[in-house]
Short mmCIF file of C-alpha atoms in Angstrom, two decimals:
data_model
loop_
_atom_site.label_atom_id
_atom_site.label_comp_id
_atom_site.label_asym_id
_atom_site.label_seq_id
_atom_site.Cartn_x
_atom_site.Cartn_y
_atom_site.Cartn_z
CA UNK A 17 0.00 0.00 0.00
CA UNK A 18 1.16 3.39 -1.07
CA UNK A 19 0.62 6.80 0.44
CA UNK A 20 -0.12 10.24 -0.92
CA UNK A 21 -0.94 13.80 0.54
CA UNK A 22 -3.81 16.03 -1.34
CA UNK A 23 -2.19 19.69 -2.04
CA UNK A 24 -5.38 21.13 -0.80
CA UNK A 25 -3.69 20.83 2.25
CA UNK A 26 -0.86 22.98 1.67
CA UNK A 27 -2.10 26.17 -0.36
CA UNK A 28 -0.67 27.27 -2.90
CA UNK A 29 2.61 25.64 -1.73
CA UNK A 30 5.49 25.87 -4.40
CA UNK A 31 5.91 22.69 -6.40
CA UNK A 32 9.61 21.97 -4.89
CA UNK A 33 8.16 22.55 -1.14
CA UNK A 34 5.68 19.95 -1.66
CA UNK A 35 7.45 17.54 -3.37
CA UNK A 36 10.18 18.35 -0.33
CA UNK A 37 7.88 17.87 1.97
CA UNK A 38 6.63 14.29 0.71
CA UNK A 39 10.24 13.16 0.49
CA UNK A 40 10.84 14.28 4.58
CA UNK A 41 7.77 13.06 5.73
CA UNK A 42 7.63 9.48 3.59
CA UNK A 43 5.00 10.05 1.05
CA UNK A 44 5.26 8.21 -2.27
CA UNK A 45 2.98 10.27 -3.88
CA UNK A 46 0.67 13.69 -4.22
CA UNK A 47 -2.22 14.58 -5.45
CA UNK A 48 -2.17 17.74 -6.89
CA UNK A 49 -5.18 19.46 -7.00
CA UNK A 50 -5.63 21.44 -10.29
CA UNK A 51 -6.64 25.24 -9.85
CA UNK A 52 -5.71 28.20 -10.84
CA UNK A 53 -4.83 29.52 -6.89
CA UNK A 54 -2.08 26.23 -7.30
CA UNK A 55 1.25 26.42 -9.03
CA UNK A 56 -0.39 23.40 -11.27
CA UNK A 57 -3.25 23.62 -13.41
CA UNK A 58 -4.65 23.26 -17.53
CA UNK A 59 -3.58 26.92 -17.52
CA UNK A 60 0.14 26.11 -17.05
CA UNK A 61 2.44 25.81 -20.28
CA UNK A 62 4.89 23.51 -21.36
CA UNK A 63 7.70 24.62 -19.49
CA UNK A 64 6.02 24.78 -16.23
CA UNK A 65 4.80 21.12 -17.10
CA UNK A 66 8.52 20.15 -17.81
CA UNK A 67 9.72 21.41 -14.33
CA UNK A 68 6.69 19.90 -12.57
CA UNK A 69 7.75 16.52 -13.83
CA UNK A 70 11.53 17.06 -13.44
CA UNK A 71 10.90 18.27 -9.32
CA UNK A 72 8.67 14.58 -8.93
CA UNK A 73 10.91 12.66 -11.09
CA UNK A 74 14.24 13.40 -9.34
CA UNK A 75 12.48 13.00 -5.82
CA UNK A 76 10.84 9.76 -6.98
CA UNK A 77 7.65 11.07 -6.19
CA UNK A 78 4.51 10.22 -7.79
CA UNK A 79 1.97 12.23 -9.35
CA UNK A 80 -0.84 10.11 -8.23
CA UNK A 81 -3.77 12.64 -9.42
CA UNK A 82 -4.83 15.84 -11.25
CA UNK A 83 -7.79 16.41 -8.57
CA UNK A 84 -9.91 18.68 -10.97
CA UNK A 85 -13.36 20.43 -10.67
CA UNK A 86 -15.26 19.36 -13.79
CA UNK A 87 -19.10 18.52 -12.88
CA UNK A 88 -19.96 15.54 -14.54
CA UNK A 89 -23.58 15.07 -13.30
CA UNK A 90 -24.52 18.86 -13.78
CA UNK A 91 -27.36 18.70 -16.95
CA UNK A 92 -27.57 22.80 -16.58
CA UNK A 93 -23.76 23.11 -17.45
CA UNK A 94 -22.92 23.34 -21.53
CA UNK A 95 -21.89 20.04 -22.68
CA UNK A 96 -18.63 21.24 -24.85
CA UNK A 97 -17.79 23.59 -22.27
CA UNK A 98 -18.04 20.03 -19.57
CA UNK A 99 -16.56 18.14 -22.62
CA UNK A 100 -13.73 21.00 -23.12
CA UNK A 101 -12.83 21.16 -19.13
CA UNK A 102 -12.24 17.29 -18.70
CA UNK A 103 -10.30 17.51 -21.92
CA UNK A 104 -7.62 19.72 -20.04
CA UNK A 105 -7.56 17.94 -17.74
CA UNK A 106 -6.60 14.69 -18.98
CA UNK A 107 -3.41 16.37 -20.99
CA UNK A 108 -2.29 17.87 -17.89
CA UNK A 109 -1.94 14.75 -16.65
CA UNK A 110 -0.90 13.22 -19.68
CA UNK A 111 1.88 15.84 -19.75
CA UNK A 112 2.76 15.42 -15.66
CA UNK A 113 2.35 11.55 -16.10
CA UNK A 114 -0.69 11.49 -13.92
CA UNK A 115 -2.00 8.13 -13.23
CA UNK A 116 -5.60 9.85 -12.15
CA UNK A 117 -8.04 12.84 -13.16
CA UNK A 118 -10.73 13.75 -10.63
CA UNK A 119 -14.07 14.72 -11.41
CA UNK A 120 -16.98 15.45 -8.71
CA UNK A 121 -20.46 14.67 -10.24
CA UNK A 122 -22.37 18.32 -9.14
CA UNK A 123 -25.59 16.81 -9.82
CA UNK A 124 -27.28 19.49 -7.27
CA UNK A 125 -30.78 18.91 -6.79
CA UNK A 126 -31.34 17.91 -10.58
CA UNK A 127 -33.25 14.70 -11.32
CA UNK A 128 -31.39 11.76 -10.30
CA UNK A 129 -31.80 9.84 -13.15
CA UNK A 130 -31.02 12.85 -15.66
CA UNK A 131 -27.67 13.57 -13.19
CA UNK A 132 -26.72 10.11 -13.74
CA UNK A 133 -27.40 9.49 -17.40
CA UNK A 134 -25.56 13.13 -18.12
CA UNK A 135 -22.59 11.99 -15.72
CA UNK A 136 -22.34 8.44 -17.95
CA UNK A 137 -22.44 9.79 -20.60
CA UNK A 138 -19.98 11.99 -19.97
CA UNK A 139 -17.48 9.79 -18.59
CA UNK A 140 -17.99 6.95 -21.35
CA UNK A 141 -17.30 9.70 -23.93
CA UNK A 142 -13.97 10.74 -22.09
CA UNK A 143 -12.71 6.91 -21.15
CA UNK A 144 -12.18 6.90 -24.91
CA UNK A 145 -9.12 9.94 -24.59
CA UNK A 146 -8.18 8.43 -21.19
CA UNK A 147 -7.09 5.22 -22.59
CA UNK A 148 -5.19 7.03 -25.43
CA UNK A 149 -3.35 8.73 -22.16
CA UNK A 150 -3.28 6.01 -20.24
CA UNK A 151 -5.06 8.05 -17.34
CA UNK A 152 -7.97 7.14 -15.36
CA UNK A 153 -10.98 9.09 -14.83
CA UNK A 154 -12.23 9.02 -11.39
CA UNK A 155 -15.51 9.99 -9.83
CA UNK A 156 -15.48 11.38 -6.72
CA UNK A 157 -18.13 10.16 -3.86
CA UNK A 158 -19.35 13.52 -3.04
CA UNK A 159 -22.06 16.19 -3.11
CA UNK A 160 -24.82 14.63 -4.99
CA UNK A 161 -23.52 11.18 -5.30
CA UNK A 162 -21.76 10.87 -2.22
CA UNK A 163 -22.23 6.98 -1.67
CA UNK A 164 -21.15 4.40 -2.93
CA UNK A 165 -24.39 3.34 -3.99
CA UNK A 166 -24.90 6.28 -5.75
CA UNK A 167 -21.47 6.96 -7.21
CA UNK A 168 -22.31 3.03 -8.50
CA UNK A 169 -25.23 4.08 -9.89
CA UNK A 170 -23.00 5.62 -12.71
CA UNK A 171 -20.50 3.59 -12.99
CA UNK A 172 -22.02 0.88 -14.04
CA UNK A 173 -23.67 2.37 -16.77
CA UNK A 174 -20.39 3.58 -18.22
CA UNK A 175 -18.79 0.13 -17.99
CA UNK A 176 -15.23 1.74 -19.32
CA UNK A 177 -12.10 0.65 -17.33
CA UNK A 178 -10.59 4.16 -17.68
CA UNK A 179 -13.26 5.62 -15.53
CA UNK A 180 -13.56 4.34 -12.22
CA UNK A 181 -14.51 6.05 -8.53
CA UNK A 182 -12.32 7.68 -5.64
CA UNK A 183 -13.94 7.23 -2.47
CA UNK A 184 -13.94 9.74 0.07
CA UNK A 185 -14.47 8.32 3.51
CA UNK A 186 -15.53 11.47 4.73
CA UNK A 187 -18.82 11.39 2.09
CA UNK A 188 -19.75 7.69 2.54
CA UNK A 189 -19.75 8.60 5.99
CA UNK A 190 -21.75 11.78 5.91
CA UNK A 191 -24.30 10.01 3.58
CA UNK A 192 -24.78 7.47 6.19
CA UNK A 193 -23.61 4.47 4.00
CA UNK A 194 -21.21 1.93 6.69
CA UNK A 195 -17.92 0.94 4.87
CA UNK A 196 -18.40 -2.39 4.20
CA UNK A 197 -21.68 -1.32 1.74
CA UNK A 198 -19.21 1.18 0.16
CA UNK A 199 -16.16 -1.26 -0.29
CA UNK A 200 -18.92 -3.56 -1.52
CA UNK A 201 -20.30 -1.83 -4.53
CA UNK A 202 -17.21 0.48 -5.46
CA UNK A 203 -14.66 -2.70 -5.46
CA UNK A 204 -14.93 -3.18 -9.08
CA UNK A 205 -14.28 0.25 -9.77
CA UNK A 206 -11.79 1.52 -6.76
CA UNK A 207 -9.29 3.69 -7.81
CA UNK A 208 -7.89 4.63 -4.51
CA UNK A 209 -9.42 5.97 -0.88
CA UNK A 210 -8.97 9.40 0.08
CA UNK A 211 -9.16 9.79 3.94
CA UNK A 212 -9.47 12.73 6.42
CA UNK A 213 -10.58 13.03 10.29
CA UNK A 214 -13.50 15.35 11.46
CA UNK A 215 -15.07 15.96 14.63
CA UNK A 216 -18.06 15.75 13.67
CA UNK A 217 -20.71 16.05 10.94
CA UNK A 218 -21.99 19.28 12.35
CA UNK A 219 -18.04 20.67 12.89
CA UNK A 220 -16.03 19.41 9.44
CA UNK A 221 -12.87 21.54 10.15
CA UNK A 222 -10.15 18.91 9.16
CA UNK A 223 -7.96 16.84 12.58
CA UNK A 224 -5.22 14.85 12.33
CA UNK A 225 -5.64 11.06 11.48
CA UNK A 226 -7.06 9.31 14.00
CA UNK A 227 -8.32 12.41 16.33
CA UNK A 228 -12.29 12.26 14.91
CA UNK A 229 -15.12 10.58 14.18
CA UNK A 230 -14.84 8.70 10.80
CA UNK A 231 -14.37 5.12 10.32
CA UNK A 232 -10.83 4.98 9.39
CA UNK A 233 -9.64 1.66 11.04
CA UNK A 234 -12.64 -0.04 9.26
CA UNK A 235 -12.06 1.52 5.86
CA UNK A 236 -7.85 0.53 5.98
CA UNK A 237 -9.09 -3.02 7.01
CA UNK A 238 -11.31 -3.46 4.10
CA UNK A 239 -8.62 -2.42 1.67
CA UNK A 240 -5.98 -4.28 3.50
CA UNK A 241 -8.29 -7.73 3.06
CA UNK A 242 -7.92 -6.69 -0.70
CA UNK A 243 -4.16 -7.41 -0.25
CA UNK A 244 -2.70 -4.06 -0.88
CA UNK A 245 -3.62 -3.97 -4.37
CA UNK A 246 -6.90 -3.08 -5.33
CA UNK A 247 -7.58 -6.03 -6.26
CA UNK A 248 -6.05 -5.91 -9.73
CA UNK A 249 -2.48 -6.92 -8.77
CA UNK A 250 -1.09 -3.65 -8.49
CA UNK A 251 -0.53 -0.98 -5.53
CA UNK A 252 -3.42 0.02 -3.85
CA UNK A 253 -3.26 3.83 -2.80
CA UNK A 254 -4.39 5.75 0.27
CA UNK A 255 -4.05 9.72 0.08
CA UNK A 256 -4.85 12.44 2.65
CA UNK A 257 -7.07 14.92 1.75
CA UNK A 258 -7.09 17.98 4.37
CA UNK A 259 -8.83 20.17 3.40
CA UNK A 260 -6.42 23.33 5.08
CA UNK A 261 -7.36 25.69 1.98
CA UNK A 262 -11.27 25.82 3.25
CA UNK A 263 -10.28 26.03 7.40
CA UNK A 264 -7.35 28.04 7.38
CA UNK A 265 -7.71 27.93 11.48
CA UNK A 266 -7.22 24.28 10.84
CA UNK A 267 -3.47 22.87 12.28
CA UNK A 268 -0.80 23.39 9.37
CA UNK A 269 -0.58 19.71 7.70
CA UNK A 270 3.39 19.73 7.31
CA UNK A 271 3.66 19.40 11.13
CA UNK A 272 1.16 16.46 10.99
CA UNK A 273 1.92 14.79 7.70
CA UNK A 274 4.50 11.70 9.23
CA UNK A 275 2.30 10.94 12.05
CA UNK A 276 -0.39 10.73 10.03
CA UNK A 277 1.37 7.97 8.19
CA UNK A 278 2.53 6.38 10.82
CA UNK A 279 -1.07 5.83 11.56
CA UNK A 280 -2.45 4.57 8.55
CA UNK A 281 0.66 2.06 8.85
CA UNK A 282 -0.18 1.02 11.99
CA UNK A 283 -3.68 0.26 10.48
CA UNK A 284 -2.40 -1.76 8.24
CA UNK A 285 0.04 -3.22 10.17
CA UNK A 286 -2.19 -4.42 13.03
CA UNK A 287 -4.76 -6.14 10.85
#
């Protein structure tokens, strides 16, 4: 099992810093997220892509994501303006030698069944440039599909193996879905687990590991009886997300970071 920090923790932190930073605190990977308030996003040239991947490469770090902000499930948004967005995305990461794009679905309040029919189709259209990249398109549990069950929902209607789901435990959680019912209907499409530590759902400002309410131990257990992989004989992949850049009260992550992985370790470890 591998480990990766989200960027959204560290705002607007120079590329060398975080990749620094991963290297100190014994991160194989980050997951960058891609706006324009962040030294990496579609807006970036080719230069700045060049350095990007020379700072990760010479570290050997990994660029496990390009965490965009496209809306997938959103039937008021333009479709070539959707289509054009997840475009960028996927040659940034192309370019950086991203393994992952994010995409939340945004379905709002919209139909359910219109959300999810614009969100496959979507996707399905996309999976066809992802596999020309060799990225993977992952849908994020969160705001209007925040379950598994609904992020599934999708999923299986796009049937591609370039697009598959990221599930954040925080979301599962907050949707009331236990971990063994998400584990259980995302397997077959897991791209990785993003995990985080609240207080509670009423008070969402980000903890350290371990200090809050969610159901961390039970999520690392599930993945660990996968056998580290994913279940398709490669590295399975756990990343942080805290989210510092919407609580900036919250603790500064770099002084958290390697206890943090210590305790996902320990996690696994004790299993």
């Amino acid at each position: 099992m591998k480990f990766a920090f989200s960027t959204l923790g560290v705002p607007g932190l120079p590329i060398p810093e975080v990749v620094g930073l991963a290297t100190a605190t014994g991160y194989q990977g980050v997951e960058l997220r891609a706006h324009p308030e962040e030294p990496v996003h579609p807006g970036i040239g080719a230069a700045e892509r060049a350095a990007v991947v020379d700072d990760f490469k010479r570290a050997g770090v990994e660029i496990l994501t390009v965490a965009g902000y496209v809306r997938v499930a959103d039937t008021t948004a333009d479709e070539d303006a959707v289509r054009q967005e997840l475009n960028d995305l996927l040659w940034l990461a192309r370019d950086l030698g991203a393994a992952n794009v994010r995409v939340f679905p945004g379905g709002g309040d919209q139909d359910p069944a219109e959300a999810d029919a614009a969100a496959a189709r979507r996707l399905g259209a996309a999976g066809e440039v992802a596999a020309d990249f060799g990225v993977r398109i992952l849908l994020e549990t969160h705001d209007s599909h925040r379950t598994g069950v609904d992020a599934a929902r999708v999923l299986g209607t796009v049937g591609h193996p370039q697009v598959g789901v990221l599930w954040d435990v925080m979301h599962t959680w907050l949707g009331g879905e236990d971990p063994i019912t998400t584990h259980a209907v995302l397997a077959p499409h897991l791209g990785y687990v993003q995990v985080k530590d609240i207080a509670s759902a009423e008070d969402m400002t980000p903890l350290a590991l371990g200090a809050g309410v969610l159901p961390l131990a039970e999520c690392m257990a599930l993945l660990a009886q996968d056998g580290g992989d994913g279940g398709d004989g490669g590295d399975s992949w756990v990343c942080w997300e805290y989210e510092k850049r919407w609580y900036p009260k919250a603790a500064e992550l770099q002084g958290l970071l390697e206890a943090g992985r210590g305790y996902l370790e320990g996690l696994v470890g004790g299993r």
